Amino acid sequence: PTDGLEMVQNQFAKSPEELMISGEEQKKILKIIETLDANYQAIIQLRFFEEKSIKEISEELQISVSNTKIRIMRAKKLLAKLLQNEDFSDL
């Protein structure tokens, strides 16, 4: 009965090459984030790396909840645009 489970688990396991590619992509993404305005860097750091709530972010940055939501949306749009322009084909 566990053979089926092991087969499914193996399909989701990443090879060392896949992990290395993920690491390289992560480095590129972090470099792109570093090029953003400091306000957007902070928002991305708090929301996506530290996984803080919108309320926590607004309190920490001393801005309104609505302004926090707007900054998150703008940061995501800008980051997505920059990532689309980045060439990941060499990985």
JSON list of N, CA and C in Angstrom, two decimals, residues 2-78:
[
{"chain": "A", "resi": 2, "resn": "THR", "atom": "N", "xyz": [2.06, 1.23, 0.53]},
{"chain": "A", "resi": 2, "resn": "THR", "atom": "CA", "xyz": [2.88, 2.44, 0.57]},
{"chain": "A", "resi": 2, "resn": "THR", "atom": "C", "xyz": [3.60, 2.69, -0.76]},
{"chain": "A", "resi": 3, "resn": "ASP", "atom": "N", "xyz": [3.63, 1.70, -1.65]},
{"chain": "A", "resi": 3, "resn": "ASP", "atom": "CA", "xyz": [4.31, 1.89, -2.94]},
{"chain": "A", "resi": 3, "resn": "ASP", "atom": "C", "xyz": [3.73, 3.06, -3.72]},
{"chain": "A", "resi": 4, "resn": "GLY", "atom": "N", "xyz": [2.41, 3.18, -3.74]},
{"chain": "A", "resi": 4, "resn": "GLY", "atom": "CA", "xyz": [1.75, 4.28, -4.45]},
{"chain": "A", "resi": 4, "resn": "GLY", "atom": "C", "xyz": [2.10, 5.62, -3.84]},
{"chain": "A", "resi": 5, "resn": "LEU", "atom": "N", "xyz": [2.14, 5.67, -2.51]},
{"chain": "A", "resi": 5, "resn": "LEU", "atom": "CA", "xyz": [2.48, 6.90, -1.82]},
{"chain": "A", "resi": 5, "resn": "LEU", "atom": "C", "xyz": [3.92, 7.31, -2.11]},
{"chain": "A", "resi": 6, "resn": "GLU", "atom": "N", "xyz": [4.83, 6.35, -2.09]},
{"chain": "A", "resi": 6, "resn": "GLU", "atom": "CA", "xyz": [6.23, 6.65, -2.38]},
{"chain": "A", "resi": 6, "resn": "GLU", "atom": "C", "xyz": [6.40, 7.16, -3.80]},
{"chain": "A", "resi": 7, "resn": "MET", "atom": "N", "xyz": [5.64, 6.59, -4.73]},
{"chain": "A", "resi": 7, "resn": "MET", "atom": "CA", "xyz": [5.72, 7.02, -6.12]},
{"chain": "A", "resi": 7, "resn": "MET", "atom": "C", "xyz": [5.27, 8.48, -6.24]},
{"chain": "A", "resi": 8, "resn": "VAL", "atom": "N", "xyz": [4.19, 8.84, -5.56]},
{"chain": "A", "resi": 8, "resn": "VAL", "atom": "CA", "xyz": [3.70, 10.22, -5.60]},
{"chain": "A", "resi": 8, "resn": "VAL", "atom": "C", "xyz": [4.71, 11.15, -4.95]},
{"chain": "A", "resi": 9, "resn": "GLN", "atom": "N", "xyz": [5.27, 10.75, -3.82]},
{"chain": "A", "resi": 9, "resn": "GLN", "atom": "CA", "xyz": [6.26, 11.59, -3.14]},
{"chain": "A", "resi": 9, "resn": "GLN", "atom": "C", "xyz": [7.49, 11.81, -4.03]},
{"chain": "A", "resi": 10, "resn": "ASN", "atom": "N", "xyz": [7.92, 10.77, -4.74]},
{"chain": "A", "resi": 10, "resn": "ASN", "atom": "CA", "xyz": [9.09, 10.89, -5.61]},
{"chain": "A", "resi": 10, "resn": "ASN", "atom": "C", "xyz": [8.84, 11.87, -6.75]},
{"chain": "A", "resi": 11, "resn": "GLN", "atom": "N", "xyz": [7.61, 11.96, -7.22]},
{"chain": "A", "resi": 11, "resn": "GLN", "atom": "CA", "xyz": [7.29, 12.88, -8.30]},
{"chain": "A", "resi": 11, "resn": "GLN", "atom": "C", "xyz": [7.45, 14.33, -7.84]},
{"chain": "A", "resi": 12, "resn": "PHE", "atom": "N", "xyz": [7.24, 14.58, -6.56]},
{"chain": "A", "resi": 12, "resn": "PHE", "atom": "CA", "xyz": [7.33, 15.93, -6.04]},
{"chain": "A", "resi": 12, "resn": "PHE", "atom": "C", "xyz": [8.70, 16.27, -5.48]},
{"chain": "A", "resi": 13, "resn": "ALA", "atom": "N", "xyz": [9.57, 15.30, -5.35]},
{"chain": "A", "resi": 13, "resn": "ALA", "atom": "CA", "xyz": [10.91, 15.55, -4.82]},
{"chain": "A", "resi": 13, "resn": "ALA", "atom": "C", "xyz": [11.73, 16.30, -5.87]},
{"chain": "A", "resi": 14, "resn": "LYS", "atom": "N", "xyz": [12.47, 17.28, -5.42]},
{"chain": "A", "resi": 14, "resn": "LYS", "atom": "CA", "xyz": [13.31, 18.06, -6.34]},
{"chain": "A", "resi": 14, "resn": "LYS", "atom": "C", "xyz": [14.71, 17.47, -6.37]},
{"chain": "A", "resi": 15, "resn": "SER", "atom": "N", "xyz": [15.26, 17.43, -7.56]},
{"chain": "A", "resi": 15, "resn": "SER", "atom": "CA", "xyz": [16.63, 16.96, -7.73]},
{"chain": "A", "resi": 15, "resn": "SER", "atom": "C", "xyz": [17.59, 18.07, -7.28]},
{"chain": "A", "resi": 16, "resn": "PRO", "atom": "N", "xyz": [18.85, 17.73, -7.03]},
{"chain": "A", "resi": 16, "resn": "PRO", "atom": "CA", "xyz": [19.82, 18.77, -6.67]},
{"chain": "A", "resi": 16, "resn": "PRO", "atom": "C", "xyz": [19.92, 19.87, -7.74]},
{"chain": "A", "resi": 17, "resn": "GLU", "atom": "N", "xyz": [19.79, 19.47, -9.02]},
{"chain": "A", "resi": 17, "resn": "GLU", "atom": "CA", "xyz": [19.84, 20.45, -10.10]},
{"chain": "A", "resi": 17, "resn": "GLU", "atom": "C", "xyz": [18.66, 21.42, -10.01]},
{"chain": "A", "resi": 18, "resn": "GLU", "atom": "N", "xyz": [17.47, 20.88, -9.72]},
{"chain": "A", "resi": 18, "resn": "GLU", "atom": "CA", "xyz": [16.29, 21.73, -9.60]},
{"chain": "A", "resi": 18, "resn": "GLU", "atom": "C", "xyz": [16.42, 22.67, -8.41]},
{"chain": "A", "resi": 19, "resn": "LEU", "atom": "N", "xyz": [16.98, 22.17, -7.31]},
{"chain": "A", "resi": 19, "resn": "LEU", "atom": "CA", "xyz": [17.19, 23.02, -6.14]},
{"chain": "A", "resi": 19, "resn": "LEU", "atom": "C", "xyz": [18.19, 24.12, -6.44]},
{"chain": "A", "resi": 20, "resn": "MET", "atom": "N", "xyz": [19.24, 23.80, -7.19]},
{"chain": "A", "resi": 20, "resn": "MET", "atom": "CA", "xyz": [20.24, 24.79, -7.55]},
{"chain": "A", "resi": 20, "resn": "MET", "atom": "C", "xyz": [19.62, 25.87, -8.45]},
{"chain": "A", "resi": 21, "resn": "ILE", "atom": "N", "xyz": [18.80, 25.45, -9.40]},
{"chain": "A", "resi": 21, "resn": "ILE", "atom": "CA", "xyz": [18.12, 26.40, -10.27]},
{"chain": "A", "resi": 21, "resn": "ILE", "atom": "C", "xyz": [17.23, 27.30, -9.44]},
{"chain": "A", "resi": 22, "resn": "SER", "atom": "N", "xyz": [16.51, 26.73, -8.51]},
{"chain": "A", "resi": 22, "resn": "SER", "atom": "CA", "xyz": [15.65, 27.54, -7.66]},
{"chain": "A", "resi": 22, "resn": "SER", "atom": "C", "xyz": [16.48, 28.55, -6.88]},
{"chain": "A", "resi": 23, "resn": "GLY", "atom": "N", "xyz": [17.63, 28.14, -6.40]},
{"chain": "A", "resi": 23, "resn": "GLY", "atom": "CA", "xyz": [18.51, 29.03, -5.67]},
{"chain": "A", "resi": 23, "resn": "GLY", "atom": "C", "xyz": [19.03, 30.16, -6.54]},
{"chain": "A", "resi": 24, "resn": "GLU", "atom": "N", "xyz": [19.40, 29.83, -7.79]},
{"chain": "A", "resi": 24, "resn": "GLU", "atom": "CA", "xyz": [19.87, 30.86, -8.72]},
{"chain": "A", "resi": 24, "resn": "GLU", "atom": "C", "xyz": [18.76, 31.85, -9.05]},
{"chain": "A", "resi": 25, "resn": "GLU", "atom": "N", "xyz": [17.56, 31.34, -9.28]},
{"chain": "A", "resi": 25, "resn": "GLU", "atom": "CA", "xyz": [16.42, 32.22, -9.56]},
{"chain": "A", "resi": 25, "resn": "GLU", "atom": "C", "xyz": [16.14, 33.12, -8.37]},
{"chain": "A", "resi": 26, "resn": "GLN", "atom": "N", "xyz": [16.24, 32.55, -7.17]},
{"chain": "A", "resi": 26, "resn": "GLN", "atom": "CA", "xyz": [16.00, 33.34, -5.97]},
{"chain": "A", "resi": 26, "resn": "GLN", "atom": "C", "xyz": [17.01, 34.48, -5.85]},
{"chain": "A", "resi": 27, "resn": "LYS", "atom": "N", "xyz": [18.27, 34.21, -6.18]},
{"chain": "A", "resi": 27, "resn": "LYS", "atom": "CA", "xyz": [19.29, 35.26, -6.13]},
{"chain": "A", "resi": 27, "resn": "LYS", "atom": "C", "xyz": [18.95, 36.38, -7.10]},
{"chain": "A", "resi": 28, "resn": "LYS", "atom": "N", "xyz": [18.50, 36.02, -8.31]},
{"chain": "A", "resi": 28, "resn": "LYS", "atom": "CA", "xyz": [18.13, 37.04, -9.29]},
{"chain": "A", "resi": 28, "resn": "LYS", "atom": "C", "xyz": [16.95, 37.87, -8.79]},
{"chain": "A", "resi": 29, "resn": "ILE", "atom": "N", "xyz": [15.97, 37.20, -8.22]},
{"chain": "A", "resi": 29, "resn": "ILE", "atom": "CA", "xyz": [14.80, 37.91, -7.70]},
{"chain": "A", "resi": 29, "resn": "ILE", "atom": "C", "xyz": [15.21, 38.87, -6.59]},
{"chain": "A", "resi": 30, "resn": "LEU", "atom": "N", "xyz": [16.07, 38.42, -5.69]},
{"chain": "A", "resi": 30, "resn": "LEU", "atom": "CA", "xyz": [16.53, 39.29, -4.60]},
{"chain": "A", "resi": 30, "resn": "LEU", "atom": "C", "xyz": [17.29, 40.50, -5.14]},
{"chain": "A", "resi": 31, "resn": "LYS", "atom": "N", "xyz": [18.09, 40.30, -6.20]},
{"chain": "A", "resi": 31, "resn": "LYS", "atom": "CA", "xyz": [18.80, 41.43, -6.80]},
{"chain": "A", "resi": 31, "resn": "LYS", "atom": "C", "xyz": [17.83, 42.42, -7.40]},
{"chain": "A", "resi": 32, "resn": "ILE", "atom": "N", "xyz": [16.77, 41.92, -8.02]},
{"chain": "A", "resi": 32, "resn": "ILE", "atom": "CA", "xyz": [15.76, 42.81, -8.60]},
{"chain": "A", "resi": 32, "resn": "ILE", "atom": "C", "xyz": [15.05, 43.58, -7.48]},
{"chain": "A", "resi": 33, "resn": "ILE", "atom": "N", "xyz": [14.72, 42.90, -6.40]},
{"chain": "A", "resi": 33, "resn": "ILE", "atom": "CA", "xyz": [14.06, 43.56, -5.27]},
{"chain": "A", "resi": 33, "resn": "ILE", "atom": "C", "xyz": [14.94, 44.69, -4.73]},
{"chain": "A", "resi": 34, "resn": "GLU", "atom": "N", "xyz": [16.25, 44.46, -4.68]},
{"chain": "A", "resi": 34, "resn": "GLU", "atom": "CA", "xyz": [17.19, 45.47, -4.18]},
{"chain": "A", "resi": 34, "resn": "GLU", "atom": "C", "xyz": [17.19, 46.73, -5.03]},
{"chain": "A", "resi": 35, "resn": "THR", "atom": "N", "xyz": [16.75, 46.64, -6.28]},
{"chain": "A", "resi": 35, "resn": "THR", "atom": "CA", "xyz": [16.71, 47.82, -7.15]},
{"chain": "A", "resi": 35, "resn": "THR", "atom": "C", "xyz": [15.46, 48.66, -6.93]},
{"chain": "A", "resi": 36, "resn": "LEU", "atom": "N", "xyz": [14.49, 48.12, -6.21]},
{"chain": "A", "resi": 36, "resn": "LEU", "atom": "CA", "xyz": [13.23, 48.84, -5.98]},
{"chain": "A", "resi": 36, "resn": "LEU", "atom": "C", "xyz": [13.42, 49.98, -4.98]},
{"chain": "A", "resi": 37, "resn": "ASP", "atom": "N", "xyz": [12.49, 50.90, -5.01]},
{"chain": "A", "resi": 37, "resn": "ASP", "atom": "CA", "xyz": [12.41, 51.97, -4.03]},
{"chain": "A", "resi": 37, "resn": "ASP", "atom": "C", "xyz": [12.38, 51.36, -2.62]},
{"chain": "A", "resi": 38, "resn": "ALA", "atom": "N", "xyz": [12.97, 52.04, -1.66]},
{"chain": "A", "resi": 38, "resn": "ALA", "atom": "CA", "xyz": [13.06, 51.52, -0.29]},
{"chain": "A", "resi": 38, "resn": "ALA", "atom": "C", "xyz": [11.69, 51.18, 0.30]},
{"chain": "A", "resi": 39, "resn": "ASN", "atom": "N", "xyz": [10.67, 51.97, -0.03]},
{"chain": "A", "resi": 39, "resn": "ASN", "atom": "CA", "xyz": [9.32, 51.69, 0.47]},
{"chain": "A", "resi": 39, "resn": "ASN", "atom": "C", "xyz": [8.81, 50.34, -0.03]},
{"chain": "A", "resi": 40, "resn": "TYR", "atom": "N", "xyz": [9.05, 50.06, -1.31]},
{"chain": "A", "resi": 40, "resn": "TYR", "atom": "CA", "xyz": [8.60, 48.79, -1.89]},
{"chain": "A", "resi": 40, "resn": "TYR", "atom": "C", "xyz": [9.43, 47.62, -1.37]},
{"chain": "A", "resi": 41, "resn": "GLN", "atom": "N", "xyz": [10.72, 47.85, -1.17]},
{"chain": "A", "resi": 41, "resn": "GLN", "atom": "CA", "xyz": [11.57, 46.81, -0.60]},
{"chain": "A", "resi": 41, "resn": "GLN", "atom": "C", "xyz": [11.05, 46.40, 0.78]},
{"chain": "A", "resi": 42, "resn": "ALA", "atom": "N", "xyz": [10.72, 47.39, 1.59]},
{"chain": "A", "resi": 42, "resn": "ALA", "atom": "CA", "xyz": [10.23, 47.11, 2.95]},
{"chain": "A", "resi": 42, "resn": "ALA", "atom": "C", "xyz": [8.92, 46.35, 2.90]},
{"chain": "A", "resi": 43, "resn": "ILE", "atom": "N", "xyz": [8.01, 46.78, 2.04]},
{"chain": "A", "resi": 43, "resn": "ILE", "atom": "CA", "xyz": [6.71, 46.11, 1.92]},
{"chain": "A", "resi": 43, "resn": "ILE", "atom": "C", "xyz": [6.89, 44.66, 1.51]},
{"chain": "A", "resi": 44, "resn": "ILE", "atom": "N", "xyz": [7.71, 44.41, 0.50]},
{"chain": "A", "resi": 44, "resn": "ILE", "atom": "CA", "xyz": [7.94, 43.04, 0.02]},
{"chain": "A", "resi": 44, "resn": "ILE", "atom": "C", "xyz": [8.58, 42.20, 1.11]},
{"chain": "A", "resi": 45, "resn": "GLN", "atom": "N", "xyz": [9.57, 42.76, 1.78]},
{"chain": "A", "resi": 45, "resn": "GLN", "atom": "CA", "xyz": [10.25, 42.04, 2.87]},
{"chain": "A", "resi": 45, "resn": "GLN", "atom": "C", "xyz": [9.25, 41.64, 3.96]},
{"chain": "A", "resi": 46, "resn": "LEU", "atom": "N", "xyz": [8.46, 42.58, 4.42]},
{"chain": "A", "resi": 46, "resn": "LEU", "atom": "CA", "xyz": [7.54, 42.32, 5.52]},
{"chain": "A", "resi": 46, "resn": "LEU", "atom": "C", "xyz": [6.41, 41.38, 5.12]},
{"chain": "A", "resi": 47, "resn": "ARG", "atom": "N", "xyz": [5.87, 41.57, 3.94]},
{"chain": "A", "resi": 47, "resn": "ARG", "atom": "CA", "xyz": [4.70, 40.79, 3.53]},
{"chain": "A", "resi": 47, "resn": "ARG", "atom": "C", "xyz": [5.06, 39.38, 3.08]},
{"chain": "A", "resi": 48, "resn": "PHE", "atom": "N", "xyz": [6.08, 39.25, 2.25]},
{"chain": "A", "resi": 48, "resn": "PHE", "atom": "CA", "xyz": [6.34, 37.97, 1.60]},
{"chain": "A", "resi": 48, "resn": "PHE", "atom": "C", "xyz": [7.47, 37.17, 2.22]},
{"chain": "A", "resi": 49, "resn": "PHE", "atom": "N", "xyz": [8.41, 37.83, 2.86]},
{"chain": "A", "resi": 49, "resn": "PHE", "atom": "CA", "xyz": [9.50, 37.08, 3.49]},
{"chain": "A", "resi": 49, "resn": "PHE", "atom": "C", "xyz": [9.23, 36.87, 4.98]},
{"chain": "A", "resi": 50, "resn": "GLU", "atom": "N", "xyz": [8.70, 37.89, 5.64]},
{"chain": "A", "resi": 50, "resn": "GLU", "atom": "CA", "xyz": [8.39, 37.76, 7.06]},
{"chain": "A", "resi": 50, "resn": "GLU", "atom": "C", "xyz": [6.93, 37.35, 7.29]},
{"chain": "A", "resi": 51, "resn": "GLU", "atom": "N", "xyz": [6.14, 37.34, 6.22]},
{"chain": "A", "resi": 51, "resn": "GLU", "atom": "CA", "xyz": [4.74, 36.90, 6.24]},
{"chain": "A", "resi": 51, "resn": "GLU", "atom": "C", "xyz": [3.90, 37.63, 7.28]},
{"chain": "A", "resi": 52, "resn": "LYS", "atom": "N", "xyz": [4.10, 38.93, 7.38]},
{"chain": "A", "resi": 52, "resn": "LYS", "atom": "CA", "xyz": [3.32, 39.73, 8.33]},
{"chain": "A", "resi": 52, "resn": "LYS", "atom": "C", "xyz": [1.98, 40.11, 7.71]},
{"chain": "A", "resi": 53, "resn": "SER", "atom": "N", "xyz": [1.02, 40.33, 8.57]},
{"chain": "A", "resi": 53, "resn": "SER", "atom": "CA", "xyz": [-0.31, 40.73, 8.10]},
{"chain": "A", "resi": 53, "resn": "SER", "atom": "C", "xyz": [-0.27, 42.19, 7.66]},
{"chain": "A", "resi": 54, "resn": "ILE", "atom": "N", "xyz": [-1.29, 42.58, 6.92]},
{"chain": "A", "resi": 54, "resn": "ILE", "atom": "CA", "xyz": [-1.39, 43.96, 6.47]},
{"chain": "A", "resi": 54, "resn": "ILE", "atom": "C", "xyz": [-1.44, 44.90, 7.67]},
{"chain": "A", "resi": 55, "resn": "LYS", "atom": "N", "xyz": [-2.19, 44.51, 8.69]},
{"chain": "A", "resi": 55, "resn": "LYS", "atom": "CA", "xyz": [-2.29, 45.35, 9.90]},
{"chain": "A", "resi": 55, "resn": "LYS", "atom": "C", "xyz": [-0.93, 45.49, 10.57]},
{"chain": "A", "resi": 56, "resn": "GLU", "atom": "N", "xyz": [-0.19, 44.39, 10.69]},
{"chain": "A", "resi": 56, "resn": "GLU", "atom": "CA", "xyz": [1.14, 44.44, 11.31]},
{"chain": "A", "resi": 56, "resn": "GLU", "atom": "C", "xyz": [2.09, 45.35, 10.52]},
{"chain": "A", "resi": 57, "resn": "ILE", "atom": "N", "xyz": [2.01, 45.25, 9.20]},
{"chain": "A", "resi": 57, "resn": "ILE", "atom": "CA", "xyz": [2.86, 46.08, 8.35]},
{"chain": "A", "resi": 57, "resn": "ILE", "atom": "C", "xyz": [2.51, 47.55, 8.52]},
{"chain": "A", "resi": 58, "resn": "SER", "atom": "N", "xyz": [1.22, 47.85, 8.52]},
{"chain": "A", "resi": 58, "resn": "SER", "atom": "CA", "xyz": [0.80, 49.25, 8.65]},
{"chain": "A", "resi": 58, "resn": "SER", "atom": "C", "xyz": [1.27, 49.83, 9.98]},
{"chain": "A", "resi": 59, "resn": "GLU", "atom": "N", "xyz": [1.20, 49.03, 11.04]},
{"chain": "A", "resi": 59, "resn": "GLU", "atom": "CA", "xyz": [1.66, 49.50, 12.35]},
{"chain": "A", "resi": 59, "resn": "GLU", "atom": "C", "xyz": [3.18, 49.71, 12.36]},
{"chain": "A", "resi": 60, "resn": "GLU", "atom": "N", "xyz": [3.90, 48.75, 11.77]},
{"chain": "A", "resi": 60, "resn": "GLU", "atom": "CA", "xyz": [5.36, 48.84, 11.78]},
{"chain": "A", "resi": 60, "resn": "GLU", "atom": "C", "xyz": [5.86, 50.02, 10.95]},
{"chain": "A", "resi": 61, "resn": "LEU", "atom": "N", "xyz": [5.22, 50.27, 9.81]},
{"chain": "A", "resi": 61, "resn": "LEU", "atom": "CA", "xyz": [5.64, 51.36, 8.93]},
{"chain": "A", "resi": 61, "resn": "LEU", "atom": "C", "xyz": [4.95, 52.68, 9.26]},
{"chain": "A", "resi": 62, "resn": "GLN", "atom": "N", "xyz": [4.03, 52.61, 10.20]},
{"chain": "A", "resi": 62, "resn": "GLN", "atom": "CA", "xyz": [3.26, 53.79, 10.63]},
{"chain": "A", "resi": 62, "resn": "GLN", "atom": "C", "xyz": [2.55, 54.46, 9.46]},
{"chain": "A", "resi": 63, "resn": "ILE", "atom": "N", "xyz": [1.85, 53.62, 8.69]},
{"chain": "A", "resi": 63, "resn": "ILE", "atom": "CA", "xyz": [1.02, 54.11, 7.59]},
{"chain": "A", "resi": 63, "resn": "ILE", "atom": "C", "xyz": [-0.35, 53.45, 7.73]},
{"chain": "A", "resi": 64, "resn": "SER", "atom": "N", "xyz": [-1.34, 53.99, 7.03]},
{"chain": "A", "resi": 64, "resn": "SER", "atom": "CA", "xyz": [-2.70, 53.45, 7.14]},
{"chain": "A", "resi": 64, "resn": "SER", "atom": "C", "xyz": [-2.78, 52.07, 6.48]},
{"chain": "A", "resi": 65, "resn": "VAL", "atom": "N", "xyz": [-3.81, 51.32, 6.86]},
{"chain": "A", "resi": 65, "resn": "VAL", "atom": "CA", "xyz": [-4.04, 50.00, 6.28]},
{"chain": "A", "resi": 65, "resn": "VAL", "atom": "C", "xyz": [-4.27, 50.13, 4.77]},
{"chain": "A", "resi": 66, "resn": "SER", "atom": "N", "xyz": [-5.06, 51.14, 4.37]},
{"chain": "A", "resi": 66, "resn": "SER", "atom": "CA", "xyz": [-5.33, 51.31, 2.94]},
{"chain": "A", "resi": 66, "resn": "SER", "atom": "C", "xyz": [-4.05, 51.66, 2.17]},
{"chain": "A", "resi": 67, "resn": "ASN", "atom": "N", "xyz": [-3.20, 52.49, 2.75]},
{"chain": "A", "resi": 67, "resn": "ASN", "atom": "CA", "xyz": [-1.93, 52.82, 2.11]},
{"chain": "A", "resi": 67, "resn": "ASN", "atom": "C", "xyz": [-1.04, 51.58, 2.03]},
{"chain": "A", "resi": 68, "resn": "THR", "atom": "N", "xyz": [-1.08, 50.74, 3.05]},
{"chain": "A", "resi": 68, "resn": "THR", "atom": "CA", "xyz": [-0.32, 49.49, 3.04]},
{"chain": "A", "resi": 68, "resn": "THR", "atom": "C", "xyz": [-0.77, 48.61, 1.89]},
{"chain": "A", "resi": 69, "resn": "LYS", "atom": "N", "xyz": [-2.08, 48.46, 1.73]},
{"chain": "A", "resi": 69, "resn": "LYS", "atom": "CA", "xyz": [-2.62, 47.63, 0.64]},
{"chain": "A", "resi": 69, "resn": "LYS", "atom": "C", "xyz": [-2.19, 48.18, -0.72]},
{"chain": "A", "resi": 70, "resn": "ILE", "atom": "N", "xyz": [-2.24, 49.49, -0.87]},
{"chain": "A", "resi": 70, "resn": "ILE", "atom": "CA", "xyz": [-1.85, 50.12, -2.14]},
{"chain": "A", "resi": 70, "resn": "ILE", "atom": "C", "xyz": [-0.37, 49.87, -2.42]},
{"chain": "A", "resi": 71, "resn": "ARG", "atom": "N", "xyz": [0.46, 50.03, -1.40]},
{"chain": "A", "resi": 71, "resn": "ARG", "atom": "CA", "xyz": [1.91, 49.80, -1.60]},
{"chain": "A", "resi": 71, "resn": "ARG", "atom": "C", "xyz": [2.20, 48.35, -1.96]},
{"chain": "A", "resi": 72, "resn": "ILE", "atom": "N", "xyz": [1.49, 47.41, -1.31]},
{"chain": "A", "resi": 72, "resn": "ILE", "atom": "CA", "xyz": [1.68, 46.00, -1.64]},
{"chain": "A", "resi": 72, "resn": "ILE", "atom": "C", "xyz": [1.31, 45.75, -3.09]},
{"chain": "A", "resi": 73, "resn": "MET", "atom": "N", "xyz": [0.16, 46.28, -3.52]},
{"chain": "A", "resi": 73, "resn": "MET", "atom": "CA", "xyz": [-0.29, 46.09, -4.89]},
{"chain": "A", "resi": 73, "resn": "MET", "atom": "C", "xyz": [0.71, 46.68, -5.88]},
{"chain": "A", "resi": 74, "resn": "ARG", "atom": "N", "xyz": [1.16, 47.90, -5.62]},
{"chain": "A", "resi": 74, "resn": "ARG", "atom": "CA", "xyz": [2.12, 48.55, -6.52]},
{"chain": "A", "resi": 74, "resn": "ARG", "atom": "C", "xyz": [3.46, 47.82, -6.55]},
{"chain": "A", "resi": 75, "resn": "ALA", "atom": "N", "xyz": [3.91, 47.37, -5.39]},
{"chain": "A", "resi": 75, "resn": "ALA", "atom": "CA", "xyz": [5.18, 46.64, -5.33]},
{"chain": "A", "resi": 75, "resn": "ALA", "atom": "C", "xyz": [5.09, 45.34, -6.11]},
{"chain": "A", "resi": 76, "resn": "LYS", "atom": "N", "xyz": [3.97, 44.63, -5.98]},
{"chain": "A", "resi": 76, "resn": "LYS", "atom": "CA", "xyz": [3.78, 43.38, -6.71]},
{"chain": "A", "resi": 76, "resn": "LYS", "atom": "C", "xyz": [3.75, 43.62, -8.21]},
{"chain": "A", "resi": 77, "resn": "LYS", "atom": "N", "xyz": [3.05, 44.67, -8.64]},
{"chain": "A", "resi": 77, "resn": "LYS", "atom": "CA", "xyz": [2.97, 44.98, -10.08]},
{"chain": "A", "resi": 77, "resn": "LYS", "atom": "C", "xyz": [4.35, 45.32, -10.63]},
{"chain": "A", "resi": 78, "resn": "LEU", "atom": "N", "xyz": [5.07, 46.15, -9.91]},
{"chain": "A", "resi": 78, "resn": "LEU", "atom": "CA", "xyz": [6.40, 46.55, -10.35]},
{"chain": "A", "resi": 78, "resn": "LEU", "atom": "C", "xyz": [7.35, 45.36, -10.39]}
]
